[in-house]
Amino acid sequence: MDPDRELPQALAAMAAFFDAEGRACDYRALAASRERGHLAVCLEGLADFDPASVRIAGQTAFWINAFNAAVLRDAPELEFALEDAKPDVATYCGRPRLRIHGQDYSLDDICHGVLRGNAPAPGGLRAPMPRDDPRLAHVPLALDERLHFALFRGARSSPAFRVFGGGKLDTQLEEAATQYLRRTVQVEPDGRLIAVPKLLQWYAADFGGKAGALEFVLDRLDDEVLARVEPHMSQLKLRFLAFDWRLNRR
């Protein structure tokens, strides 16, 4: 098995259960599908796979795909967790789900431990992994803040489902970030207030602080929206939208 090749292929087959934009999923059909079974087999094959064997340029894509694949393989549990009156997201994301190169990983381990360089989760004070944790060997050389628009969480406010890699990661991440922001950002008609996704507040430090997060957003808005905002930059008001954790059911 070549996980660097087979995992993206198995993950791409999941698109059949989503709408054209990758935003809403038919979880009932996915749960009973052969495609989900094949994805599970691919993930089991990661137990002895060393992610360091993936070319450096593709390692971030590998971890993003592994995260998204775990979410979709565990769709029945995801459905139960998010449909509850009080979704227990912390428990869901903190439970070990994947075994890769002999080490166990939760969704939090992949997102915060690996991809974010062992940074605390939003609202947390501790890094998810101890300093001597062997899993830290897989932290990418540099943080790419656009990863937050690539991780699929199965919620209505989640970025769309995508598959990453194929030597086009930079383009794919930029497309994911731009499309998500143009879909979700709200600007008042007079251009004096801009409302941006909660992800930008949770992970403001990854964007260089609040000002950096706002700049990141403005750089990716279309010209018509930006034209309304630019005259009010010195007094622009910023608001963060609530994150809707309800399941993005198709």
Short mmCIF file of C-alpha atoms in Angstrom, two decimals:
data_model
loop_
_atom_site.label_atom_id
_atom_site.label_comp_id
_atom_site.label_asym_id
_atom_site.label_seq_id
_atom_site.Cartn_x
_atom_site.Cartn_y
_atom_site.Cartn_z
CA MET A 1 0.00 0.00 0.00
CA ASP A 2 1.17 3.51 -0.84
CA PRO A 3 -0.83 5.75 1.55
CA ASP A 4 0.53 8.88 -0.08
CA ARG A 5 -1.33 7.80 -3.23
CA GLU A 6 -4.18 5.57 -2.05
CA LEU A 7 -5.48 7.73 0.80
CA PRO A 8 -6.26 10.74 -1.45
CA GLN A 9 -7.94 8.39 -3.93
CA ALA A 10 -10.11 6.80 -1.25
CA LEU A 11 -10.92 10.22 0.16
CA ALA A 12 -11.85 11.58 -3.27
CA ALA A 13 -14.51 8.85 -3.55
CA MET A 14 -16.30 10.48 -0.60
CA ALA A 15 -17.27 13.39 -2.84
CA ALA A 16 -20.15 11.24 -4.15
CA PHE A 17 -21.98 11.82 -0.85
CA PHE A 18 -21.61 15.61 -0.87
CA ASP A 19 -23.34 18.37 -2.75
CA ALA A 20 -21.47 20.07 -5.58
CA GLU A 21 -19.78 22.54 -3.21
CA GLY A 22 -18.65 19.92 -0.70
CA ARG A 23 -20.61 21.59 2.07
CA ALA A 24 -23.50 19.19 2.84
CA CYS A 25 -23.20 15.42 3.18
CA ASP A 26 -25.59 12.48 3.00
CA TYR A 27 -24.23 10.84 6.15
CA ARG A 28 -26.73 7.98 6.15
CA ALA A 29 -25.65 6.81 2.68
CA LEU A 30 -21.98 7.40 3.48
CA ALA A 31 -22.15 5.33 6.68
CA ALA A 32 -23.39 2.24 4.81
CA SER A 33 -21.19 2.65 1.75
CA ARG A 34 -18.38 0.51 0.38
CA GLU A 35 -16.43 3.72 -0.15
CA ARG A 36 -16.37 4.36 3.59
CA GLY A 37 -15.23 0.76 4.15
CA HIS A 38 -12.38 1.23 1.70
CA LEU A 39 -11.40 4.48 3.39
CA ALA A 40 -11.28 2.65 6.73
CA VAL A 41 -8.93 0.04 5.24
CA CYS A 42 -6.65 2.79 3.94
CA LEU A 43 -6.52 4.40 7.37
CA GLU A 44 -5.73 1.07 9.01
CA GLY A 45 -2.80 0.81 6.61
CA LEU A 46 -1.24 3.91 8.19
CA ALA A 47 -0.31 2.00 11.35
CA ASP A 48 3.15 1.19 9.99
CA PHE A 49 3.47 4.10 7.59
CA ASP A 50 6.08 6.77 8.28
CA PRO A 51 4.80 10.22 7.20
CA ALA A 52 8.43 11.34 7.00
CA SER A 53 8.69 9.23 3.86
CA VAL A 54 6.34 11.67 2.12
CA ARG A 55 8.15 14.42 0.23
CA ILE A 56 8.37 17.55 2.38
CA ALA A 57 6.09 19.53 0.07
CA GLY A 58 3.36 16.89 0.51
CA GLN A 59 3.50 16.30 4.25
CA THR A 60 1.01 19.03 5.16
CA ALA A 61 -1.41 17.61 2.59
CA PHE A 62 -0.97 14.14 4.10
CA TRP A 63 -1.95 15.32 7.57
CA ILE A 64 -4.91 17.37 6.33
CA ASN A 65 -6.18 14.37 4.36
CA ALA A 66 -5.69 12.08 7.36
CA PHE A 67 -7.72 14.46 9.54
CA ASN A 68 -10.55 14.73 7.00
CA ALA A 69 -10.53 10.98 6.37
CA ALA A 70 -10.88 10.22 10.09
CA VAL A 71 -13.88 12.55 10.33
CA LEU A 72 -15.62 10.83 7.42
CA ARG A 73 -14.75 7.27 8.48
CA ASP A 74 -16.22 8.03 11.90
CA ALA A 75 -19.30 9.71 10.43
CA PRO A 76 -21.77 7.76 12.63
CA GLU A 77 -20.02 8.99 15.78
CA LEU A 78 -19.78 12.49 14.35
CA GLU A 79 -23.51 12.48 13.66
CA PHE A 80 -24.24 11.40 17.24
CA ALA A 81 -21.83 13.98 18.72
CA LEU A 82 -23.12 16.97 16.77
CA GLU A 83 -26.81 16.11 16.86
CA ASP A 84 -26.85 16.05 20.66
CA ALA A 85 -28.54 19.03 22.34
CA LYS A 86 -25.16 20.00 23.79
CA PRO A 87 -22.46 18.79 21.37
CA ASP A 88 -19.40 17.48 23.22
CA VAL A 89 -16.89 18.60 20.63
CA ALA A 90 -13.93 18.47 23.01
CA THR A 91 -14.43 14.78 23.75
CA TYR A 92 -15.05 13.97 20.11
CA CYS A 93 -11.89 15.74 18.94
CA GLY A 94 -9.76 14.52 21.85
CA ARG A 95 -10.33 10.78 21.45
CA PRO A 96 -7.55 8.82 19.64
CA ARG A 97 -8.77 7.89 16.14
CA LEU A 98 -5.75 7.04 14.00
CA ARG A 99 -2.63 4.98 14.49
CA ILE A 100 0.19 6.27 12.30
CA HIS A 101 3.74 4.89 12.42
CA GLY A 102 3.03 3.20 15.73
CA GLN A 103 1.61 6.31 17.42
CA ASP A 104 -1.99 7.21 18.25
CA TYR A 105 -3.52 10.49 17.11
CA SER A 106 -6.72 12.33 17.94
CA LEU A 107 -8.11 15.07 15.73
CA ASP A 108 -6.68 17.58 18.20
CA ASP A 109 -3.27 15.90 17.99
CA ILE A 110 -3.25 16.34 14.22
CA CYS A 111 -4.66 19.87 14.14
CA HIS A 112 -2.94 21.46 17.12
CA GLY A 113 -0.05 19.09 17.78
CA VAL A 114 1.22 18.51 14.25
CA LEU A 115 -0.18 21.07 11.84
CA ARG A 116 -0.11 24.05 14.26
CA GLY A 117 3.27 23.21 15.70
CA ASN A 118 2.05 21.95 19.09
CA ALA A 119 0.03 25.07 19.91
CA PRO A 120 -2.73 25.01 22.54
CA ALA A 121 -6.28 24.57 21.31
CA PRO A 122 -8.51 27.66 21.45
CA GLY A 123 -9.13 28.51 25.08
CA GLY A 124 -6.45 26.07 26.22
CA LEU A 125 -3.22 26.77 28.05
CA ARG A 126 -1.25 23.59 27.43
CA ALA A 127 0.29 22.24 24.28
CA PRO A 128 -1.34 18.93 23.31
CA MET A 129 1.96 17.03 23.19
CA PRO A 130 4.85 16.94 25.68
CA ARG A 131 8.19 18.29 24.48
CA ASP A 132 9.70 14.82 24.11
CA ASP A 133 6.75 13.41 22.16
CA PRO A 134 8.06 11.53 19.08
CA ARG A 135 5.05 12.71 17.09
CA LEU A 136 6.50 16.23 17.08
CA ALA A 137 9.01 15.02 14.48
CA HIS A 138 6.18 15.38 11.95
CA VAL A 139 5.50 19.08 12.54
CA PRO A 140 5.81 20.94 9.20
CA LEU A 141 8.74 23.31 8.77
CA ALA A 142 6.40 26.32 8.77
CA LEU A 143 2.83 26.99 9.85
CA ASP A 144 0.46 27.66 6.98
CA GLU A 145 -2.51 29.45 8.51
CA ARG A 146 -4.67 28.52 5.53
CA LEU A 147 -4.91 24.99 6.98
CA HIS A 148 -7.89 26.21 9.02
CA PHE A 149 -9.92 26.41 5.81
CA ALA A 150 -8.86 22.91 4.76
CA LEU A 151 -9.89 20.87 7.81
CA PHE A 152 -13.38 19.44 7.45
CA ARG A 153 -15.27 19.17 10.75
CA GLY A 154 -18.72 18.12 9.56
CA ALA A 155 -20.45 21.20 10.98
CA ARG A 156 -22.51 23.77 9.12
CA SER A 157 -19.83 26.40 9.69
CA SER A 158 -17.06 24.03 8.61
CA PRO A 159 -15.02 24.70 5.49
CA ALA A 160 -16.06 22.55 2.55
CA PHE A 161 -14.78 19.02 2.09
CA ARG A 162 -11.76 18.80 -0.23
CA VAL A 163 -8.89 16.48 -1.02
CA PHE A 164 -5.40 17.97 -1.01
CA GLY A 165 -2.11 17.09 -2.70
CA GLY A 166 -1.00 16.26 -6.18
CA GLY A 167 1.69 18.92 -6.11
CA LYS A 168 -0.92 21.69 -5.98
CA LEU A 169 -1.19 22.28 -2.25
CA ASP A 170 -0.47 26.01 -2.32
CA THR A 171 -3.12 26.63 -4.97
CA GLN A 172 -5.60 24.34 -3.23
CA LEU A 173 -5.15 26.02 0.15
CA GLU A 174 -5.56 29.46 -1.38
CA GLU A 175 -8.74 28.38 -3.16
CA ALA A 176 -10.12 26.85 0.03
CA ALA A 177 -9.43 29.99 2.07
CA THR A 178 -10.75 32.40 -0.55
CA GLN A 179 -13.94 30.48 -1.26
CA TYR A 180 -14.74 29.98 2.42
CA LEU A 181 -14.21 33.65 3.25
CA ARG A 182 -16.18 34.94 0.27
CA ARG A 183 -19.04 32.65 1.25
CA THR A 184 -19.12 33.52 4.93
CA VAL A 185 -17.86 37.09 5.43
CA GLN A 186 -20.63 39.65 5.87
CA VAL A 187 -20.22 43.39 5.27
CA GLU A 188 -22.78 46.01 6.24
CA PRO A 189 -24.17 47.96 3.27
CA ASP A 190 -22.36 51.13 4.36
CA GLY A 191 -19.08 49.18 4.67
CA ARG A 192 -18.43 50.24 8.25
CA LEU A 193 -18.75 46.79 9.86
CA ILE A 194 -17.38 43.46 8.72
CA ALA A 195 -18.36 40.11 10.26
CA VAL A 196 -15.86 37.27 9.80
CA PRO A 197 -15.88 33.56 10.67
CA LYS A 198 -15.24 32.45 14.25
CA LEU A 199 -12.17 30.55 13.04
CA LEU A 200 -10.38 33.87 12.68
CA GLN A 201 -10.99 34.64 16.35
CA TRP A 202 -10.13 31.19 17.65
CA TYR A 203 -6.85 31.11 15.74
CA ALA A 204 -6.02 34.82 15.60
CA ALA A 205 -2.48 34.10 16.82
CA ASP A 206 -1.86 31.95 13.74
CA PHE A 207 -2.66 34.97 11.55
CA GLY A 208 -0.46 37.39 13.48
CA GLY A 209 -3.14 38.69 15.82
CA LYS A 210 -6.49 40.38 15.23
CA ALA A 211 -5.03 42.90 12.80
CA GLY A 212 -3.31 40.15 10.84
CA ALA A 213 -6.51 38.12 10.68
CA LEU A 214 -8.42 41.11 9.31
CA GLU A 215 -5.73 41.76 6.71
CA PHE A 216 -5.85 38.09 5.70
CA VAL A 217 -9.60 38.38 5.13
CA LEU A 218 -9.48 41.66 3.24
CA ASP A 219 -6.82 40.33 0.88
CA ARG A 220 -9.28 37.64 -0.26
CA LEU A 221 -12.56 39.52 -0.65
CA ASP A 222 -13.87 40.27 -4.11
CA ASP A 223 -13.44 43.80 -5.50
CA GLU A 224 -17.07 44.84 -5.03
CA VAL A 225 -17.09 44.03 -1.32
CA LEU A 226 -13.63 45.48 -0.75
CA ALA A 227 -14.67 48.75 -2.40
CA ARG A 228 -17.35 49.20 0.29
CA VAL A 229 -14.89 48.60 3.10
CA GLU A 230 -11.81 50.53 2.00
CA PRO A 231 -13.17 54.07 2.67
CA HIS A 232 -13.74 53.12 6.32
CA MET A 233 -10.53 51.24 7.10
CA SER A 234 -9.46 53.59 9.89
CA GLN A 235 -12.74 53.09 11.75
CA LEU A 236 -13.76 49.66 10.51
CA LYS A 237 -15.66 47.64 13.11
CA LEU A 238 -15.00 43.90 13.33
CA ARG A 239 -17.42 41.25 14.54
CA PHE A 240 -16.98 37.49 14.72
CA LEU A 241 -19.76 35.20 13.56
CA ALA A 242 -20.94 32.35 15.78
CA PHE A 243 -19.77 28.88 14.75
CA ASP A 244 -22.71 26.62 13.91
CA TRP A 245 -21.81 23.13 15.14
CA ARG A 246 -24.98 21.51 13.83
CA LEU A 247 -24.32 18.66 11.42
CA ASN A 248 -24.08 19.75 7.79
CA ARG A 249 -26.60 17.15 6.71
CA ARG A 250 -27.48 16.97 3.01
#
